[in-house]
Coordinates of C-alpha atoms in Angstrom, one line a residue:
M1 CA -44.7 -28.9 55.6
G2 CA -48.3 -30.9 58.0
D3 CA -51.3 -31.5 56.3
S4 CA -55.2 -32.1 57.2
R5 CA -58.2 -33.4 55.6
R6 CA -61.1 -32.9 53.2
R7 CA -64.0 -33.9 51.8
S8 CA -63.4 -36.6 49.7
P9 CA -65.4 -38.1 46.6
T10 CA -68.2 -40.5 46.2
P11 CA -67.1 -44.3 48.0
P12 CA -67.5 -46.6 46.0
A13 CA -70.5 -48.5 45.7
F14 CA -69.8 -51.6 47.2
L15 CA -68.9 -49.6 49.8
S16 CA -71.7 -47.5 50.1
R17 CA -74.4 -50.4 50.1
L18 CA -72.0 -52.4 52.9
L19 CA -71.5 -49.0 55.4
G20 CA -74.7 -47.0 54.0
G21 CA -73.8 -43.5 55.0
R22 CA -71.1 -43.6 56.9
A23 CA -68.7 -44.3 53.9
T24 CA -68.3 -41.4 52.5
T25 CA -67.1 -40.2 56.6
I26 CA -64.9 -43.3 56.4
V27 CA -63.5 -43.1 52.9
E28 CA -62.5 -39.3 53.5
H29 CA -60.4 -40.5 56.7
L30 CA -58.7 -42.3 54.0
P31 CA -55.1 -41.7 53.0
S32 CA -55.6 -43.0 49.6
A33 CA -58.7 -39.8 49.6
P34 CA -56.9 -37.4 47.4
G35 CA -57.8 -34.6 49.4
F36 CA -56.2 -36.6 53.2
W37 CA -52.7 -34.6 51.5
R38 CA -53.2 -31.1 51.6
S39 CA -49.5 -29.5 51.9
P40 CA -49.1 -26.6 49.4
V41 CA -45.4 -28.0 48.9
R42 CA -45.4 -31.0 47.5
G43 CA -45.4 -31.0 43.5
V44 CA -44.0 -32.5 40.9
R45 CA -41.5 -29.7 40.3
F46 CA -40.4 -29.9 44.4
T47 CA -40.0 -33.9 43.5
A48 CA -38.5 -33.0 40.7
V49 CA -35.1 -31.0 42.6
L50 CA -34.8 -33.8 45.3
G51 CA -35.2 -36.9 42.5
L52 CA -32.1 -35.3 41.0
V53 CA -30.0 -34.5 44.1
L54 CA -30.4 -37.5 44.7
L55 CA -30.0 -38.8 41.0
V56 CA -26.2 -37.4 41.1
G57 CA -25.7 -38.4 45.4
I58 CA -26.8 -42.0 45.2
T59 CA -25.0 -42.6 42.0
V60 CA -21.6 -41.3 43.8
L61 CA -22.5 -43.7 46.7
F62 CA -22.9 -46.3 44.7
M63 CA -19.5 -46.3 42.6
T64 CA -17.5 -44.9 46.2
G65 CA -18.9 -48.2 47.8
L66 CA -17.9 -50.1 44.9
L67 CA -14.5 -48.5 45.7
S68 CA -14.4 -49.5 48.8
Y69 CA -15.6 -53.1 48.0
A70 CA -12.5 -53.1 46.1
A71 CA -9.6 -51.8 48.3
Y72 CA -10.6 -55.1 50.8
N73 CA -8.7 -56.6 48.0
P74 CA -11.4 -60.0 47.8
D75 CA -10.8 -61.6 44.7
L76 CA -7.7 -62.5 46.8
N77 CA -8.3 -64.7 49.4
P78 CA -11.4 -66.0 51.2
V79 CA -10.0 -64.1 54.4
N80 CA -10.8 -60.7 52.8
D81 CA -14.3 -61.7 50.7
K82 CA -16.4 -61.4 53.3
T83 CA -19.3 -61.5 50.0
P84 CA -19.1 -64.9 49.3
D85 CA -21.1 -66.0 46.3
K86 CA -21.2 -62.6 45.0
G87 CA -21.0 -64.1 41.2
L88 CA -20.4 -61.8 38.4
L89 CA -21.3 -58.7 41.1
G90 CA -17.5 -58.9 41.6
F91 CA -16.4 -57.8 38.4
Y92 CA -15.2 -54.5 39.0
L93 CA -12.5 -56.1 41.2
F94 CA -9.0 -54.5 40.5
A95 CA -6.3 -54.4 42.2
W96 CA -6.2 -51.8 44.5
P97 CA -2.9 -49.4 44.3
T98 CA -1.3 -48.4 47.2
G99 CA -1.2 -44.1 46.3
P100 CA -1.5 -42.2 47.1
H101 CA -1.2 -42.8 50.7
W102 CA -5.0 -40.8 51.3
L103 CA -7.1 -42.7 48.6
Y104 CA -9.4 -44.6 50.8
R105 CA -9.3 -42.4 53.5
L106 CA -10.9 -40.1 51.1
T107 CA -13.0 -42.3 48.4
Q108 CA -14.5 -43.2 51.9
G109 CA -14.7 -40.4 53.6
I110 CA -17.1 -38.9 50.8
H111 CA -19.2 -42.0 50.5
V112 CA -19.9 -41.9 54.5
T113 CA -20.6 -38.2 54.7
L114 CA -22.3 -37.8 51.8
G115 CA -25.0 -40.6 53.1
I116 CA -25.8 -38.4 56.0
V117 CA -25.9 -35.7 53.8
L118 CA -28.3 -36.8 51.5
V119 CA -31.3 -38.3 54.6
P120 CA -32.6 -34.9 54.6
V121 CA -33.0 -34.7 50.9
L122 CA -34.3 -38.8 51.3
L123 CA -36.4 -38.1 54.1
A124 CA -38.2 -34.6 52.6
K125 CA -38.4 -36.8 48.7
L126 CA -39.9 -39.8 51.2
W127 CA -42.8 -37.0 52.3
S128 CA -42.6 -35.7 48.9
V129 CA -44.2 -39.0 47.4
V130 CA -46.1 -40.1 50.5
P131 CA -49.8 -39.6 48.5
R132 CA -49.0 -42.2 45.7
L133 CA -47.9 -45.0 47.8
F134 CA -51.6 -45.0 49.0
A135 CA -53.4 -44.4 45.6
L136 CA -55.9 -46.7 45.2
P137 CA -56.5 -49.4 42.9
P138 CA -52.8 -50.1 43.5
A139 CA -52.0 -50.7 39.8
R140 CA -54.6 -49.7 36.7
S141 CA -52.5 -52.3 34.3
P142 CA -49.5 -54.4 34.3
G143 CA -47.1 -52.4 33.9
Q144 CA -48.3 -50.1 36.7
A145 CA -48.1 -53.3 38.7
L146 CA -44.4 -53.6 38.1
E147 CA -44.0 -50.0 38.4
R148 CA -45.5 -49.8 42.0
I149 CA -43.5 -53.0 42.9
S150 CA -40.1 -51.3 41.6
L151 CA -41.1 -48.1 43.8
L152 CA -41.6 -51.0 47.0
L153 CA -38.0 -51.7 45.7
L154 CA -36.9 -48.4 46.2
V155 CA -38.2 -47.2 49.4
G156 CA -37.8 -50.3 51.0
G157 CA -33.8 -50.2 49.7
A158 CA -32.9 -46.9 50.1
L159 CA -34.2 -47.1 53.8
F160 CA -31.9 -50.2 54.4
E161 CA -29.5 -49.1 53.0
F162 CA -29.3 -45.7 55.2
V163 CA -30.5 -47.2 58.3
T164 CA -28.1 -50.0 57.8
G165 CA -25.0 -47.9 57.1
L166 CA -25.9 -45.5 59.1
L167 CA -25.6 -47.8 62.5
N168 CA -22.5 -48.9 61.4
I169 CA -20.8 -45.8 61.2
Q170 CA -21.9 -45.8 64.6
L171 CA -20.7 -48.7 65.5
E172 CA -24.1 -49.9 66.5
Y173 CA -24.6 -53.8 64.9
L174 CA -28.4 -54.0 65.8
F175 CA -29.2 -55.9 63.0
P176 CA -29.0 -59.4 62.6
G177 CA -25.7 -61.0 60.7
S178 CA -22.6 -58.9 58.6
F179 CA -23.1 -55.6 57.8
Y180 CA -20.6 -57.1 54.9
P181 CA -23.0 -59.1 53.0
L182 CA -26.0 -57.1 53.9
H183 CA -25.2 -53.7 52.9
F184 CA -23.3 -55.5 49.7
Y185 CA -26.2 -57.2 48.6
G186 CA -28.8 -54.4 49.7
A187 CA -27.1 -51.7 47.8
W188 CA -26.9 -54.3 44.2
V189 CA -31.0 -54.4 44.3
F190 CA -31.8 -50.8 45.8
F191 CA -29.4 -49.7 43.1
A192 CA -31.4 -51.8 40.3
A193 CA -34.1 -50.1 41.4
F194 CA -33.5 -46.7 41.3
L195 CA -31.4 -47.1 37.9
A196 CA -35.2 -48.5 36.4
H197 CA -37.0 -45.6 38.5
A198 CA -34.4 -43.2 37.6
G199 CA -34.6 -44.3 33.8
L200 CA -38.5 -43.5 33.8
R201 CA -39.0 -40.6 35.9
A202 CA -35.3 -38.5 34.9
P203 CA -36.7 -37.3 32.0
Q204 CA -39.7 -36.0 32.9
A205 CA -38.1 -34.5 35.7
V206 CA -35.8 -32.7 33.3
R207 CA -38.8 -31.8 31.6
V208 CA -40.5 -29.9 34.3
L209 CA -38.0 -28.5 35.6
R210 CA -37.3 -26.6 31.9
S211 CA -41.1 -26.0 31.2
G212 CA -41.3 -23.6 34.2
G213 CA -38.2 -23.4 37.1
L214 CA -39.5 -24.6 40.1
S215 CA -43.0 -22.0 41.2
G216 CA -44.6 -22.4 38.4
K217 CA -48.1 -24.6 37.8
V218 CA -47.8 -28.0 35.7
P219 CA -51.5 -29.5 34.4
D220 CA -52.6 -32.1 36.2
D221 CA -49.9 -32.4 39.1
P222 CA -50.7 -35.7 40.7
L223 CA -48.8 -34.6 43.8
E224 CA -50.5 -31.2 43.7
S225 CA -53.7 -31.2 46.1
P226 CA -56.4 -30.6 45.2
A227 CA -57.5 -28.1 47.9
P228 CA -54.7 -27.2 49.6
A229 CA -54.3 -25.6 52.8
P230 CA -53.0 -22.1 53.3
P231 CA -49.0 -22.2 52.3
T232 CA -47.3 -21.4 55.5
L233 CA -43.5 -22.1 54.0
S234 CA -42.7 -21.8 49.9
R235 CA -41.7 -24.3 48.0
R236 CA -38.0 -23.2 47.8
G237 CA -38.3 -22.6 51.5
A238 CA -38.6 -26.2 51.7
L239 CA -35.9 -27.0 49.5
A240 CA -33.7 -24.1 51.8
M241 CA -34.9 -26.1 55.1
V242 CA -33.8 -29.3 53.2
G243 CA -30.1 -28.1 52.7
A244 CA -29.7 -26.2 55.8
G245 CA -30.6 -30.0 57.2
S246 CA -27.6 -31.4 55.4
L247 CA -25.9 -28.6 55.5
V248 CA -25.6 -29.1 59.6
L249 CA -24.8 -32.9 58.7
L250 CA -21.9 -32.1 57.0
I251 CA -20.3 -29.4 58.8
T252 CA -21.1 -32.4 61.8
S253 CA -19.6 -35.1 60.4
A254 CA -16.9 -34.4 57.8
G255 CA -14.3 -33.4 59.8
R256 CA -13.7 -37.4 61.2
S257 CA -12.3 -37.9 57.8
F258 CA -9.8 -35.0 56.8
D259 CA -7.5 -32.9 59.0
G260 CA -8.5 -28.7 59.7
P261 CA -11.2 -26.9 61.9
L262 CA -13.9 -28.7 60.7
R263 CA -12.6 -31.9 63.1
R264 CA -13.0 -30.4 66.1
L265 CA -16.8 -30.2 64.9
A266 CA -18.1 -33.5 64.1
V267 CA -19.5 -34.2 67.3
L268 CA -22.1 -36.2 65.6
T269 CA -20.4 -38.8 64.8
P270 CA -17.6 -41.3 66.7
H271 CA -13.9 -40.2 65.9
G272 CA -14.2 -37.0 64.7
A273 CA -13.8 -34.7 67.3
A274 CA -11.0 -34.1 69.8
E275 CA -7.9 -36.4 69.7
P276 CA -7.8 -39.5 72.1
G277 CA -6.0 -38.6 74.9
S278 CA -2.5 -37.1 74.4
G279 CA 1.1 -37.8 73.2
P280 CA 2.2 -40.6 71.1
G281 CA -0.6 -42.7 71.4
G282 CA -3.2 -40.0 70.9
F283 CA -5.1 -41.0 68.0
Q284 CA -8.0 -42.7 66.9
I285 CA -9.4 -47.0 67.4
N286 CA -12.1 -49.1 66.5
K287 CA -11.1 -51.9 68.9
T288 CA -8.8 -52.2 71.8
A289 CA -6.7 -55.0 73.0
A290 CA -9.2 -56.0 76.2
A291 CA -12.2 -55.9 73.5
V292 CA -10.7 -58.6 71.5
G293 CA -8.9 -61.0 74.5
V294 CA -5.0 -60.4 73.6
T295 CA -3.5 -59.5 77.2
P296 CA -0.2 -59.0 78.0
A297 CA 0.9 -62.4 78.2
D298 CA 0.1 -62.7 74.9
T299 CA 2.8 -59.6 73.4
G300 CA 5.2 -59.4 76.7
E301 CA 8.5 -61.4 76.5
G302 CA 7.3 -65.1 75.1
W303 CA 6.0 -63.3 71.6
W304 CA 7.4 -63.6 68.5
L305 CA 7.3 -62.9 64.9
T306 CA 6.7 -66.2 62.4
V307 CA 7.7 -65.3 59.1
S308 CA 7.3 -68.4 56.1
G309 CA 8.7 -68.6 53.0
P310 CA 10.7 -70.5 50.4
A311 CA 13.1 -70.6 53.4
G312 CA 11.0 -72.2 55.8
D313 CA 10.2 -71.1 59.1
L314 CA 11.9 -67.9 60.4
R315 CA 10.9 -66.6 64.2
F316 CA 12.5 -62.9 65.2
T317 CA 11.8 -61.4 68.8
R318 CA 11.0 -57.6 68.7
E319 CA 14.5 -56.4 69.9
Q320 CA 15.6 -58.7 66.5
L321 CA 13.5 -56.9 64.1
L322 CA 14.3 -53.8 65.8
A323 CA 17.9 -54.5 65.3
M324 CA 17.2 -54.6 61.2
D325 CA 17.2 -51.6 58.9
Q326 CA 14.1 -49.1 60.2
Y327 CA 12.2 -47.0 57.8
S328 CA 9.4 -44.5 58.3
A329 CA 6.5 -43.5 56.1
A330 CA 3.7 -40.5 56.9
L331 CA 0.5 -42.7 57.2
P332 CA -3.2 -42.2 57.9
I333 CA -5.4 -45.4 59.2
A334 CA -8.8 -44.7 57.5
C335 CA -11.7 -46.6 58.1
V336 CA -15.1 -48.1 56.3
E337 CA -17.1 -46.7 59.1
G338 CA -15.4 -42.8 57.7
W339 CA -13.1 -42.1 59.9
S340 CA -10.2 -41.7 59.5
T341 CA -6.7 -40.6 62.1
S342 CA -4.3 -37.9 60.9
D343 CA -0.7 -38.7 59.4
Q344 CA 1.4 -40.8 61.7
W345 CA 4.3 -40.6 61.9
W346 CA 5.3 -44.8 61.8
R347 CA 8.4 -46.6 61.8
G348 CA 10.0 -50.6 61.8
V349 CA 10.4 -53.2 59.2
R350 CA 9.7 -53.0 55.0
L351 CA 7.6 -55.9 54.1
R352 CA 9.3 -56.2 51.0
D353 CA 12.6 -56.9 52.9
L354 CA 11.4 -59.6 55.3
A355 CA 9.6 -60.8 51.9
A356 CA 13.4 -61.3 51.0
L357 CA 14.4 -63.1 54.0
A358 CA 11.2 -65.5 53.8
G359 CA 12.9 -66.5 50.4
Y360 CA 12.1 -64.0 47.1
P361 CA 14.9 -61.5 47.1
D362 CA 13.1 -59.9 44.0
D363 CA 9.8 -59.7 43.0
A364 CA 7.7 -60.1 46.8
P365 CA 4.6 -62.0 46.0
G366 CA 1.2 -61.2 47.9
V367 CA 1.6 -62.3 51.9
L368 CA -1.1 -64.0 54.4
V369 CA -0.8 -61.5 58.1
E370 CA -2.1 -63.5 60.9
S371 CA -2.4 -61.9 64.7
V372 CA -2.5 -62.9 68.0
Q373 CA -6.2 -61.9 68.5
R374 CA -8.1 -64.8 68.1
S375 CA -11.7 -64.3 67.3
G376 CA -12.8 -62.0 65.8
P377 CA -13.4 -61.0 61.6
F378 CA -10.0 -59.7 60.1
R379 CA -7.7 -61.0 62.6
R380 CA -6.1 -62.6 59.2
A381 CA -5.7 -60.9 55.8
A382 CA -4.3 -60.8 52.6
L383 CA -2.0 -58.4 51.2
R384 CA -1.1 -58.1 47.6
D385 CA 2.1 -58.0 46.3
N386 CA 1.7 -54.3 44.6
Q387 CA 1.0 -53.6 48.2
V388 CA 3.8 -55.7 50.1
R389 CA 6.6 -54.0 47.3
D390 CA 5.7 -50.3 48.3
P391 CA 8.3 -48.6 50.4
R392 CA 6.1 -47.4 53.2
S393 CA 4.4 -50.8 53.8
L394 CA 6.2 -51.9 56.8
L395 CA 5.8 -54.0 60.2
A396 CA 5.6 -50.8 62.6
L397 CA 7.0 -51.7 65.6
Q398 CA 7.2 -47.7 66.9
V399 CA 4.6 -44.5 66.1
N400 CA 5.4 -40.8 66.3
G401 CA 8.9 -41.5 67.9
E402 CA 7.2 -44.4 70.6
D403 CA 6.9 -47.6 71.2
L404 CA 3.4 -49.0 70.0
T405 CA 0.8 -49.1 72.3
P406 CA -1.0 -52.6 73.1
D407 CA -4.1 -51.4 71.3
H408 CA -2.4 -50.0 68.9
G409 CA -0.5 -53.7 67.8
Y410 CA 2.5 -53.5 70.4
P411 CA 4.4 -55.7 69.6
A412 CA 3.9 -54.7 65.9
R413 CA 1.4 -54.1 63.4
I414 CA 0.8 -53.8 59.5
I415 CA 1.1 -50.1 58.2
V416 CA 0.2 -49.6 54.4
P417 CA -1.0 -46.6 52.2
A418 CA -3.9 -46.4 50.5
A419 CA -5.6 -50.0 52.8
P420 CA -8.7 -50.3 54.8
G421 CA -8.4 -50.3 58.2
V422 CA -9.2 -53.9 58.9
L423 CA -5.8 -54.7 56.5
N424 CA -3.7 -53.2 58.9
T425 CA -3.2 -55.5 61.0
K426 CA -2.2 -55.5 65.0
W427 CA -0.8 -58.2 67.2
V428 CA 0.9 -59.4 64.7
S429 CA 2.0 -63.5 65.0
R430 CA 3.1 -64.3 61.2
L431 CA 3.7 -63.4 57.4
T432 CA 2.8 -66.2 55.6
F433 CA 4.8 -64.5 51.9
G434 CA 3.4 -66.4 48.5
E435 CA 0.9 -67.0 46.5
L436 CA -2.7 -67.0 48.0

């Protein structure tokens, strides 16, 4: 799929006058020369196939991204909203459901896994159209100028979204600012350019593929080299290579989000391979107690839980919480990075029972959860009334038959079905029930 060079057409008159005989030699070495790009693989049919795959895939990525944002309930309370001033961009927000309990695990698993799988397709698509980025003159009309600007937004937006997303799932925060607003607003800019480009190009791509399949000739193909190099790989072979790359990424990534044999093969992503350690607490975490400054003094004998509501402030020790009616629920932890645990058996006090103690015996409202963690995002989080009322929503005290470990949130943590992992607050110190 490589490129070499051949002689370009006669250089422009002004360049000939300026450089004399050297003009032709210089021009033929420029990427803007028609003969600079000689790969026989390039062509509108090859690009059309990749474009249609991206049309479907990126649409799914965008929709699952919106679902992920809605799962945070950002319109419920400012502590949940990491993208302030979103304005009309929040029109799709709705009350995130609690069932099925694996809902967020599925939607975010698809979002992240599909994003990884599409990387070879995206790179191949950019490679296939790179000659057009160097075409001269840059624009022959105002309409073409607008199209070129939208193309720059599309390419820049695609690279930005994929790079920030890949860095986030690897827990490498090399970009300035918070991932949430960067990825959120970047997604809207990119998707707007993507829709404009798809509206212009998708009908043409469909017509091209219907007119002769992948190997047929297209008259005046703007991407086909005027003097192609000898072929070393057919277009079908090139597509097979791209598909094989995506398949390898699928095999080595998908297991991080789903149970089964693929979990042991998810070697390219954190939290995807073997379970960390053994025993009841041997499942994945993102942040340890030490990493966020939670010490034994914060969670030891002096710890208590404050429950606030119309009944006032009530305080409970861990022993008093253990003496209450205990309930169990098998729930996973699923995070925005796309990884999830298998179902773990949690046991503790139902949130709706604590709401009744706080003064809401009938219809439990939402709750603001606060952690002993002193800094960092989501040390406070809000849960909707439907989440509080679900009988599987617990203030968990134990997991898999034993007390929570410090890294899993001892002495008490939240576990709610279908909620993003960051809303399952660890090291809970206060629950405030009421209007949020």
